[in-house]
Every structure is written in C-alpha cells, then in structure tokens.
Coordinates of C-alpha atoms and ligand atoms in Angstrom, one line a residue:
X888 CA 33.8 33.9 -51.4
X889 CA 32.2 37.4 -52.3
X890 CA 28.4 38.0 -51.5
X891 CA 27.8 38.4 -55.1
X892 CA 28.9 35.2 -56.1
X893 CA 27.8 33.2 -53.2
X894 CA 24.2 34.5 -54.5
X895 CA 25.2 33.3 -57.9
X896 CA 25.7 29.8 -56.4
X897 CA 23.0 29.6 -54.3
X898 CA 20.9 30.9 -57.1
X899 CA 21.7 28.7 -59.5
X900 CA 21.0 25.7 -57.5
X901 CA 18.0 26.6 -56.7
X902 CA 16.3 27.9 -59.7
X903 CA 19.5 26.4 -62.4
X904 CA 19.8 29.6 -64.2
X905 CA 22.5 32.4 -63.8
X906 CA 20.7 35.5 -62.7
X907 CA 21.5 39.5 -61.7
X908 CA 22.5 40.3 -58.4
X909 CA 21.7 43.8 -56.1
X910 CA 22.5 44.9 -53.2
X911 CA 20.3 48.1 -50.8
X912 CA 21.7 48.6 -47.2
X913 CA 20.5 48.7 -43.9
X914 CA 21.2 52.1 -42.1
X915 CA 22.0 53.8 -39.1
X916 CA 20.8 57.1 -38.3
X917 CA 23.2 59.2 -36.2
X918 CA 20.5 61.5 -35.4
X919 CA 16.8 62.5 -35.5
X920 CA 14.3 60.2 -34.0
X921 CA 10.8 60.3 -34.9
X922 CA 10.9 63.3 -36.7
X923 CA 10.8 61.7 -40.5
X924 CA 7.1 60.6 -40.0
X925 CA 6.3 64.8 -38.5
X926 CA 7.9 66.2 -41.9
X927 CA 11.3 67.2 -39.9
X928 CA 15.4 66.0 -40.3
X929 CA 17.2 63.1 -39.9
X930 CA 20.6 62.0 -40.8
X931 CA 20.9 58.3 -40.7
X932 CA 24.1 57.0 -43.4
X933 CA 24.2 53.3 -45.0
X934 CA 25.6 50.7 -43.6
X935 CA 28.0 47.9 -44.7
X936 CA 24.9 45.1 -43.8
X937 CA 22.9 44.5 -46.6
X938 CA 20.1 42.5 -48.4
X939 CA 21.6 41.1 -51.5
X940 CA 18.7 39.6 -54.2
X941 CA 19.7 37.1 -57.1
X942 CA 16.9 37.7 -60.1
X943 CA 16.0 36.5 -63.2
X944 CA 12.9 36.4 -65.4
X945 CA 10.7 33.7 -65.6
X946 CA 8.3 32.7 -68.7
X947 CA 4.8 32.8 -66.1
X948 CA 3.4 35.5 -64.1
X949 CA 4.8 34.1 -60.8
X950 CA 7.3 36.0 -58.3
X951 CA 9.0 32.4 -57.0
X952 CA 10.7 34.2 -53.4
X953 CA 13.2 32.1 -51.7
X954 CA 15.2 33.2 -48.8
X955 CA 18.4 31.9 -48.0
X956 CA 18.5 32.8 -43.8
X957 CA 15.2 30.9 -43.8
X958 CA 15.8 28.5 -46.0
X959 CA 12.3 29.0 -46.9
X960 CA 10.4 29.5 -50.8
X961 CA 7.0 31.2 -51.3
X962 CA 5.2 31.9 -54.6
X963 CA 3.1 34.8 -55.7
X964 CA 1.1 35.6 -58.5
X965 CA 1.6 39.4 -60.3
X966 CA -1.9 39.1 -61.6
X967 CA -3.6 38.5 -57.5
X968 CA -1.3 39.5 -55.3
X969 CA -4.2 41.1 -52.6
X970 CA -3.2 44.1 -50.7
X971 CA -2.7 42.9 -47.2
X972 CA 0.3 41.1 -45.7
X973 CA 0.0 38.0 -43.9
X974 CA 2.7 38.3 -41.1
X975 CA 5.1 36.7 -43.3
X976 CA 8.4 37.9 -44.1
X977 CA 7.2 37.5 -48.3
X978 CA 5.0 40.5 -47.1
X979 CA 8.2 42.9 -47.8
X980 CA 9.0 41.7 -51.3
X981 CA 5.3 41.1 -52.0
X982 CA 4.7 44.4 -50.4
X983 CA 6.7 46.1 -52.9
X984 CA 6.0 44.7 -56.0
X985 CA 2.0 45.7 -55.5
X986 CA 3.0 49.2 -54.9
X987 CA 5.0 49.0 -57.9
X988 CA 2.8 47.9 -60.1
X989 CA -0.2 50.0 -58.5
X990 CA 2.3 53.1 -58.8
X991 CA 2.2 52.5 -62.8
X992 CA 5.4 49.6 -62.9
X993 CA 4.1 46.6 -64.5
X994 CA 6.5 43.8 -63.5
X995 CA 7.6 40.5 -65.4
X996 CA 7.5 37.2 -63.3
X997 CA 11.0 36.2 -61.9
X998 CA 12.8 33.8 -59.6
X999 CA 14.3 36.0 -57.0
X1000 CA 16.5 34.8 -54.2
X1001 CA 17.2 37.1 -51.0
X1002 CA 19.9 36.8 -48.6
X1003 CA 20.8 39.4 -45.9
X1004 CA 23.0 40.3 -43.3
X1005 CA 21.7 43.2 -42.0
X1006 CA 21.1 42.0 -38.1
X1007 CA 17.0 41.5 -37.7
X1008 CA 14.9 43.4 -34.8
X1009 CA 17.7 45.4 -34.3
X1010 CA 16.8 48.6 -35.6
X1011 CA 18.8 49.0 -38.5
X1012 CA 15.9 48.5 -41.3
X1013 CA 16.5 44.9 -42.6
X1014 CA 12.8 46.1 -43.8
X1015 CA 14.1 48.4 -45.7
X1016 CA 17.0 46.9 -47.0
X1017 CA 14.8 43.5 -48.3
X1018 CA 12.2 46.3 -50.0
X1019 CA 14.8 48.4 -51.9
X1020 CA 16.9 45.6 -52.8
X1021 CA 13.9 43.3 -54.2
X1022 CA 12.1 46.5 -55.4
X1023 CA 15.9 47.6 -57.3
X1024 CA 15.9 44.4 -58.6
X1025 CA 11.5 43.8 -59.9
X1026 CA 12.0 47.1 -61.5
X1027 CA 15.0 46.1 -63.4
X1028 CA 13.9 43.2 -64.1
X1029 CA 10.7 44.5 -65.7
X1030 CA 13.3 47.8 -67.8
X1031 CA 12.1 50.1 -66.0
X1032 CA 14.5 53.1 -65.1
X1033 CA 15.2 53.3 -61.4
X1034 CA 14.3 56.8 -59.8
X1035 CA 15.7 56.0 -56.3
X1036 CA 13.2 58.6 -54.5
X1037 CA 10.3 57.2 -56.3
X1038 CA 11.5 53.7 -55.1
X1039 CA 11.9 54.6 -51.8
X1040 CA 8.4 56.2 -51.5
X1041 CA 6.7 53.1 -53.0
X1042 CA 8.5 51.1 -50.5
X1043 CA 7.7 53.4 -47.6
X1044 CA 4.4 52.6 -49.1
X1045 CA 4.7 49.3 -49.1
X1046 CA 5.4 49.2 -45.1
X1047 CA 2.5 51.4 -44.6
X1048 CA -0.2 49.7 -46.4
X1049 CA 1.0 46.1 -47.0
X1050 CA 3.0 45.5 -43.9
X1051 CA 0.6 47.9 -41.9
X1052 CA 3.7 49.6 -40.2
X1053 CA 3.6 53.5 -40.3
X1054 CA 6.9 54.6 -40.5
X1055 CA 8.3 57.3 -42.3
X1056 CA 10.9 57.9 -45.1
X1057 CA 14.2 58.1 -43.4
X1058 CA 15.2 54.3 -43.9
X1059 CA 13.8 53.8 -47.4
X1060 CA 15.3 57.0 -48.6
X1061 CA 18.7 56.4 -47.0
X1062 CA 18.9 52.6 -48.6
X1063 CA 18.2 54.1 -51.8
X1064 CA 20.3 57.1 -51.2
X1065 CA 23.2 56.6 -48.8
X1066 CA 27.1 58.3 -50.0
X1067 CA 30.1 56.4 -48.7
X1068 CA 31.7 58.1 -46.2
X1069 CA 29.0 60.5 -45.4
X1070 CA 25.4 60.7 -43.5
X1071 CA 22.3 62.4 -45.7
X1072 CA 20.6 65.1 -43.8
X1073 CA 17.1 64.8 -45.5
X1074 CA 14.4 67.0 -45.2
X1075 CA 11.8 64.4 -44.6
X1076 CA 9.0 67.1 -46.2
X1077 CA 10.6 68.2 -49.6
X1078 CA 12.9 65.3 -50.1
X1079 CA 15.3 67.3 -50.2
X1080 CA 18.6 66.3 -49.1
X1081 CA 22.8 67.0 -48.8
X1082 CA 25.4 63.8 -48.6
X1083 CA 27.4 65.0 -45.2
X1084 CA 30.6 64.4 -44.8
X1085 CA 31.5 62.4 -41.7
X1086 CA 34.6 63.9 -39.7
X1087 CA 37.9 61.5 -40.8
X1088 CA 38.6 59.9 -37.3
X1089 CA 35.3 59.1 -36.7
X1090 CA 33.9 55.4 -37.0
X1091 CA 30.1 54.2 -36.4
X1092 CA 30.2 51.7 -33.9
X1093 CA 26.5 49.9 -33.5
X1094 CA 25.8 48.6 -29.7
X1095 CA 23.1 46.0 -30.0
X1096 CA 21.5 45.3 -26.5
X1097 CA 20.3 42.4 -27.9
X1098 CA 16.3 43.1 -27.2
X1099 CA 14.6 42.7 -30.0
X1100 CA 12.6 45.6 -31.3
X1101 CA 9.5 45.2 -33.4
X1102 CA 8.2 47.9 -35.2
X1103 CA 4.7 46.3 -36.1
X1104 CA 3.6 45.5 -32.2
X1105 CA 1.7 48.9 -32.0
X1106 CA 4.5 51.4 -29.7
X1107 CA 5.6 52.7 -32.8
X1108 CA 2.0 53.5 -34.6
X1109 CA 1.2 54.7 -31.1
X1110 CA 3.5 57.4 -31.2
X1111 CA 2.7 58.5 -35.0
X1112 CA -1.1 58.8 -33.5
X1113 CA 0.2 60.6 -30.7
X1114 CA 2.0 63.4 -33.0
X1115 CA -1.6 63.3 -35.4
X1116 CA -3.6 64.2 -32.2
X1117 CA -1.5 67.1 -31.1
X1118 CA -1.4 68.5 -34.4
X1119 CA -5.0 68.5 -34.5
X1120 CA -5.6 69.8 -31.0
X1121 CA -2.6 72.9 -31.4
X1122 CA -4.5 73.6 -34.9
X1123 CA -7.2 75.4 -32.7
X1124 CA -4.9 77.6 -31.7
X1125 CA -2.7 77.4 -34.8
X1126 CA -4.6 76.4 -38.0
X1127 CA -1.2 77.7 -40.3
X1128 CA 0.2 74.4 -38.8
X1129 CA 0.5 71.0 -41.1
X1130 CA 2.8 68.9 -39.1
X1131 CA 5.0 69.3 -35.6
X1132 CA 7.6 70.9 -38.2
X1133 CA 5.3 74.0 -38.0
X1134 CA 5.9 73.9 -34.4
X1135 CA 8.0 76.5 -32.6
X1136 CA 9.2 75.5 -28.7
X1137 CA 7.3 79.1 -28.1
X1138 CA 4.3 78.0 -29.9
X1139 CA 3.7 74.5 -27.6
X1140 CA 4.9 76.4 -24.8
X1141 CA 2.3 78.9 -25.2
X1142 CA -0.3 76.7 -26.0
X1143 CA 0.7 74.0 -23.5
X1144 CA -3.1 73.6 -22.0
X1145 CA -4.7 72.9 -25.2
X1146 CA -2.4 69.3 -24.9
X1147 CA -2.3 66.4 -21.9
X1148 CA 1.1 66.3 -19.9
X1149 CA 1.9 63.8 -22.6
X1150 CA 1.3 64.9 -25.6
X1151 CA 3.0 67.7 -24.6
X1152 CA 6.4 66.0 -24.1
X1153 CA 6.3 64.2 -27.0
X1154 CA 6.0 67.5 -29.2
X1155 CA 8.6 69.0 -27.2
X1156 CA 10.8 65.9 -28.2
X1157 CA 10.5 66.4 -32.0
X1158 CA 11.0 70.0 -31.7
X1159 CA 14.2 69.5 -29.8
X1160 CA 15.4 66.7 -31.7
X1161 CA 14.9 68.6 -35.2
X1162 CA 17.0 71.9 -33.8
X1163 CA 19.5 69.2 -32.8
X1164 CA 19.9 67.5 -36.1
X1165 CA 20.7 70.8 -37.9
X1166 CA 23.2 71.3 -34.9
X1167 CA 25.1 67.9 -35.4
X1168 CA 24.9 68.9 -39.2
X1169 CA 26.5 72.0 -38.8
X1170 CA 28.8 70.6 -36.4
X1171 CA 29.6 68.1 -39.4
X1172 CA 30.3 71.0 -42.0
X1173 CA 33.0 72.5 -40.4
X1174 CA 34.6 69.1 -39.6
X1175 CA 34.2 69.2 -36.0
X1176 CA 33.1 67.2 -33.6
X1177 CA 33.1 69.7 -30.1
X1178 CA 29.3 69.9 -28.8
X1179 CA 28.4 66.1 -30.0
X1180 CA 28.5 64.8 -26.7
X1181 CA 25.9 67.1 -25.4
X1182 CA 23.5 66.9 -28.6
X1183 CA 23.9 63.0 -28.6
X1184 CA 23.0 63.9 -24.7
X1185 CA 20.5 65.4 -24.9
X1186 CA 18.5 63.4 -27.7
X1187 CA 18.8 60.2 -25.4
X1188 CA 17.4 61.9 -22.4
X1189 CA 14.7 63.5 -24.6
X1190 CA 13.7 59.5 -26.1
X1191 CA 13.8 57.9 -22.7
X1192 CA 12.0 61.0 -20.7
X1193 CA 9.5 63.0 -23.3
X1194 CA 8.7 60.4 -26.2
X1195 CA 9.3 57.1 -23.9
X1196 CA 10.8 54.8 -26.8
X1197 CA 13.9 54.0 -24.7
X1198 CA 14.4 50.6 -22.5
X1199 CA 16.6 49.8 -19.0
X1200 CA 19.4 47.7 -21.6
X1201 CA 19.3 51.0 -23.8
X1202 CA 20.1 53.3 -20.8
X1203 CA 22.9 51.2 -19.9
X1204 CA 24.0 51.0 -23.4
X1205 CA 24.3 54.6 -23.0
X1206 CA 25.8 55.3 -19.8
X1207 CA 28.2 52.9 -20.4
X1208 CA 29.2 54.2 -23.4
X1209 CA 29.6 57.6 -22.3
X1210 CA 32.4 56.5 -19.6
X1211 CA 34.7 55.4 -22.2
X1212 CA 37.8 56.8 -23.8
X1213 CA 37.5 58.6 -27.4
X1214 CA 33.4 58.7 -27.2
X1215 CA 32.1 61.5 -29.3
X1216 CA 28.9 60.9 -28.7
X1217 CA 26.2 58.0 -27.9
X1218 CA 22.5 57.4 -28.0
X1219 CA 19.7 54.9 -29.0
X1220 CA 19.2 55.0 -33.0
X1221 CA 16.2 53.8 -34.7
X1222 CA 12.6 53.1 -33.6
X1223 CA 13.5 52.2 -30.0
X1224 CA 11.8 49.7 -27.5
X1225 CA 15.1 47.5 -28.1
X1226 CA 17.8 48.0 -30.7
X1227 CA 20.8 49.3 -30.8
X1228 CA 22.9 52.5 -29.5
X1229 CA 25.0 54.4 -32.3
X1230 CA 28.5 55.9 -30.7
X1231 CA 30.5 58.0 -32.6
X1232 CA 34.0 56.9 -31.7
X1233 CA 37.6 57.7 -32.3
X1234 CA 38.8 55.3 -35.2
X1235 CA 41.7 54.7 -33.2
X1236 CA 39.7 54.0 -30.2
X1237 CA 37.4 52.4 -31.7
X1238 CA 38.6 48.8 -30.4
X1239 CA 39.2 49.5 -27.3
X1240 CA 35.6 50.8 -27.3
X1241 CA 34.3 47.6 -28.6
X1242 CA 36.3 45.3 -25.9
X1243 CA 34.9 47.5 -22.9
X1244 CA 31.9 48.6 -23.6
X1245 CA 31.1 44.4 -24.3
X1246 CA 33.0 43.5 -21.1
X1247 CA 31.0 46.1 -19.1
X1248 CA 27.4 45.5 -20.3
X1249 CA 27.9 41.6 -20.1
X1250 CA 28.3 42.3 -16.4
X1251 CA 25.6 44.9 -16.2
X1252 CA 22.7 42.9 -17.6
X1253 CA 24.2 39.5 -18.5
X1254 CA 23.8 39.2 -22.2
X1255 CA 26.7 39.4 -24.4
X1256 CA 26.1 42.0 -26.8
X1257 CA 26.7 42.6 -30.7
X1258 CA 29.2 45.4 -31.4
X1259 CA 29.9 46.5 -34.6
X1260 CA 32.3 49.0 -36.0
X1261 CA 31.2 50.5 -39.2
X1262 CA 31.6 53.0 -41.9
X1263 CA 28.6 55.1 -43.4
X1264 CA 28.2 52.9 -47.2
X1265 CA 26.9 53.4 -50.7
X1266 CA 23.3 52.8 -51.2
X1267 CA 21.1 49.9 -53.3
X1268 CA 23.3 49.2 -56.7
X1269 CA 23.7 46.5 -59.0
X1270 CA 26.2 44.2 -58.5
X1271 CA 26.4 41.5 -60.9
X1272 CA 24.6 41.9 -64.1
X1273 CA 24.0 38.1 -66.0
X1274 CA 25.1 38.1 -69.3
X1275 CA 22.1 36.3 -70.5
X1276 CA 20.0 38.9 -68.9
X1277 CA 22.3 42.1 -71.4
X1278 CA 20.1 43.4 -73.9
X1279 CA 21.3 41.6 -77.0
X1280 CA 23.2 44.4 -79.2
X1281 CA 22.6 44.0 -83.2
X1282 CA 26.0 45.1 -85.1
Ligands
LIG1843 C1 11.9 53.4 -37.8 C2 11.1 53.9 -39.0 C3 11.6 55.3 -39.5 C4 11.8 56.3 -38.3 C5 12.5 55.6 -37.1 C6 12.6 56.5 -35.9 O1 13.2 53.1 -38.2 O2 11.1 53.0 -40.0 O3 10.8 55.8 -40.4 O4 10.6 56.8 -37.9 O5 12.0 54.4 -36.8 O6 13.3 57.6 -36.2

C-alpha cells in the first residue's frame, strides 16, 4: 500500500475521521559541515525518507499527537503549551506549533498522526523532517499560506528554544526546499540559494555505522560555543568580523595567538570546508565530477583532525569506502559523533558498492551496517488533501 494511504488507514482508526496527509524529507548533505550555524554554505539535497503527518481539525483547542513508530498518543493544549520541551519526542511537533503561533500563526486544534521512515540518530534530520512535516500540515490546517523559508526558520527555532538544540538552518531549509534530482547550495546568511544539478551517473548511497548520534548530548552546542568564542576573541584584532564567514585563512593565520591550539583548528575547519563547498558546487555546474575525491578528502580529514566530530566506525566508514570501485567521493555527513558517511557512487556501481562496503565493515567492527542508495528528492508537499477538509465552493 502507498504511504499516503496507509496514513489514511491508520488515521482513521485512530481518530474515525478522513484527514489530509503531508510529507517533509530527511536530508543528506553532500557537503559543508558546521558551517550553517557560522553564516557559511552547505549543500545537503532531500532524501526519499520522510515523516508523513495525517491531520484534521478538531472542534477543542487540543493538538491530540499520536505516533505510529511509537505507538504512543500525547495531548496538548494551543492555549498553554509552555515553552520548554520535556525530552519527549511531542517536543518537535509541540516545538513547532509555539513558534508558529508566537511567530503571528494562530493554529486550530487537530488530530494529527505522524509516521516516519527517515532512520533515527542517524544524522539525517528525522528532527527536521517531524517539524516541517507537522509544521506543513498546523499551518494548513489553520489557512494559513505556507512561506517555506519562514517555515523552516520557525522550526530551526523550534530546535533552538523548545528542544534546546542549536543547530543551524541547513536541515530545516533543505526539508522545506529540496529539488529532485539536485542538492541546494544555500547561503546559510542571506537564505539565498540555487537547486544544483547532481551529475547523471551519480547515486547518494548513505553508510550508517550504526552509532547512534545525538545532537542534544552537549558535543554539538559545544562546538557552536567554540565558533562564538573565537569570533569574539579574533574581533580584537578584527572588529569588521560578524561570523567565521568573515574569516579569511590569512586572517586566522595572522592572528593565530589571539586563539588556543583549538580554537584555532576548528576556525581553520569552517574556513576550509566553506572554499570546499563552492569547489564541489562548481565542480557540479559543469557536470563533472574530477577533484571530488580530494574535496570529499579533505573535508573528512578536516572533521576528524581540526573540528573533532568524527568517531573510529566513521573512519572506517571512510577508508573503506574509498578502496572501492566507482567511488566519487566519501565522507561523514551531518552533525557527526555517529551517523552516517555520504559516498557519491557510480549508479552502475552503486550495488556492488553496497555488497562490499557491508561485507567489509561487518568484518572490521562487527556490526552489520544500513546502506542505502538514494536519489536527492522533492521537499515537504501535500499529499492527500480530504475532501471534507476542501473549502466548500458556492455555484
Ligand atoms: C546538524 C544540524 C545542522 C548542521 C549539521 C552539521 O544536522 O542540525 O544545522 O549544523 O548538524 O553540518
């Protein structure tokens, strides 16, 4: 059965009405670590995992939550909905619909059910995926007009303040966003962005290692205070300066004593990694694929030596990888600490890749990992629209 209508079912026998289904998907991001949060470039595309939300209106004031993979309901009220998560996973949805309505988007009570695939705690933002989709579907509900950025920054916000994770833009924006077929290279301080055509013979193929990354055990926050500090120590020296995206190599070069041996490396990572993202998007442009190895390369060895986010299982992920036939390129993607490895891989490789590179880690660490092949996908839509829910047209 399609995802749409399996919601539909499982919808209707929970809350016995029909209801409107959406969809926002997880993402991958081929390159650009850290740099979102530090006003630089990424280029993460879509995914084909998603969060998928059946909705419909109630009568009351209540957001009734249920999700599917937990089996698990939890009710909120609009009118008291605090402003601090509780460690739950109804933070995300409940997350979203304060920012909404504290961004000026009053919402209506409805009966929402949420069921994803996106894999969890492997990097590829079922956060964001379960606060677009549900935030898609509250704003609908409520006839309000979607602006996708505006979505994506009041989920962002969300994270931040609800959640109490820092990140930045990239996945939010990319859910909301995301082309088929291509990657978005977004300028993560004007929002500006350009849908990037990924080469033809090239597939996504997601390496999960199978440690669990989690963004809210402090690393991640860590790192964001890092950049903050370093900003505020090179302003002596450079008060122009707003963000590390102000930052020439020259510049912390030159001004290396003002920062510890640590901060230092983890400016020179984002300064790196943001020449290397316009690299691989240039490289993209012209349809080619020569020089990704290196950039891919170089942007692991710059996560696991200057900004420390990488793990032993992501190494080997890596090294792995890079011995096999028709690799473009691989690295760790997301957050780090755990995850998953993106490998851009010859589609008719692509296979082959998955049999080897699964045969070779299982004997290198012992796990069996997850190894998926995927294409870059659209971003959050609606999928299903309930005919009770269509505005009632007078003739
Ligand atoms: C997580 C965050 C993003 C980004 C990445 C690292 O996915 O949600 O904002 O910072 O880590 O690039």
């Amino acid at each position: 059965m399609n995802k749409a209508l399996e919601v539909l079912a499982s919808f209707k026998a929970r809350f016995g009405t029909g209801a409107s289904v959406y969809r926002a998907p997880g993402r991958v991001n081929l390159i650009g670590e850290h740099t979102d949060y530090n006003e630089g470039f990424v280029l993460p595309a879509a995914i084909g995992f998603s969060c998928w939300v059946g909705i419909a209106p109630r009568k009351d004031r209540k957001l009734a939550l249920y999700s599917g993979n937990l089996g698990e309901g939890r009710e909120a009220d609009l009118d008291n909905l605090g402003n601090r998560g509780s460690g739950h996973w109804s933070d995300y949805p409940i997350g979203v619909a304060w920012a909404l309505q504290a961004a000026g988007y009053p919402l209506r009570g409805a009966d929402l059910y949420i069921s994803g695939d996106v894999p969890l705690g492997a990097g590829l933002s079922s956060s964001a995926a379960i606060e677009v989709s549900t935030g898609y579907a509250m704003l609908s509900a409520a006839g309000h007009a979607i602006d996708r950025t505006k979505l994506a920054l009041l989920c962002q916000r969300a994270e931040n303040e609800f959640v109490g994770a820092r990140v930045g833009i990239m996945d939010q924006f990319v859910s909301c966003h995301g082309q088929a077929g291509h990657a978005l290279l977004i300028d993560c301080r004007s929002l500006e962005y350009r849908a990037q055509k990924l080469p033809a013979k090239v597939k996504l193929v997601i390496c999960n290692t199978m440690v669990k990354h989690k963004i809210q055990t402090g690393d991640y926050n860590v790192r964001r205070a890092e950049c903050e500090e370093a900003v505020r120590k090179l302003s002596a020296a450079l008060p122009e300066i707003r963000s590390l995206r102000d930052v020439s190599s020259e510049e912390i070069a030159r001004n290396r004593n003002l920062l510890s041996d640590t901060l230092y490396r983890r400016c020179r990572h984002i300064i790196s990694e943001n020449k290397r993202v316009q690299d691989v998007a240039e490289l993209f442009e012209h349809g080619q694929v020569d020089g990704l190895r290196e950039l891919m390369a170089a942007s692991h060895e710059s996560m696991r030596d200057d900004y420390e986010i990488s793990c032993r299982e992501l190494d080997v992920m890596v090294e792995i990888a890079g011995r096999q036939a028709g690799v473009y390129g691989a690295r760790m993607t997301g957050g780090g600490f755990g995850g998953c490895t993106i490998n851009l891989v010859d589609a008719e490789q692509a296979e082959e890749f998955q049999a080897r590179v699964s045969a070779d880690y299982q004997a290198a660490i012992g796990v069996r990992p997850d190894i998926y092949i995927c294409e870059a996908s659209q971003g959050a839509e609606l999928v299903e629209t309930a005919a009770e829910n269509l505005p009632k047209v007078s003739r």
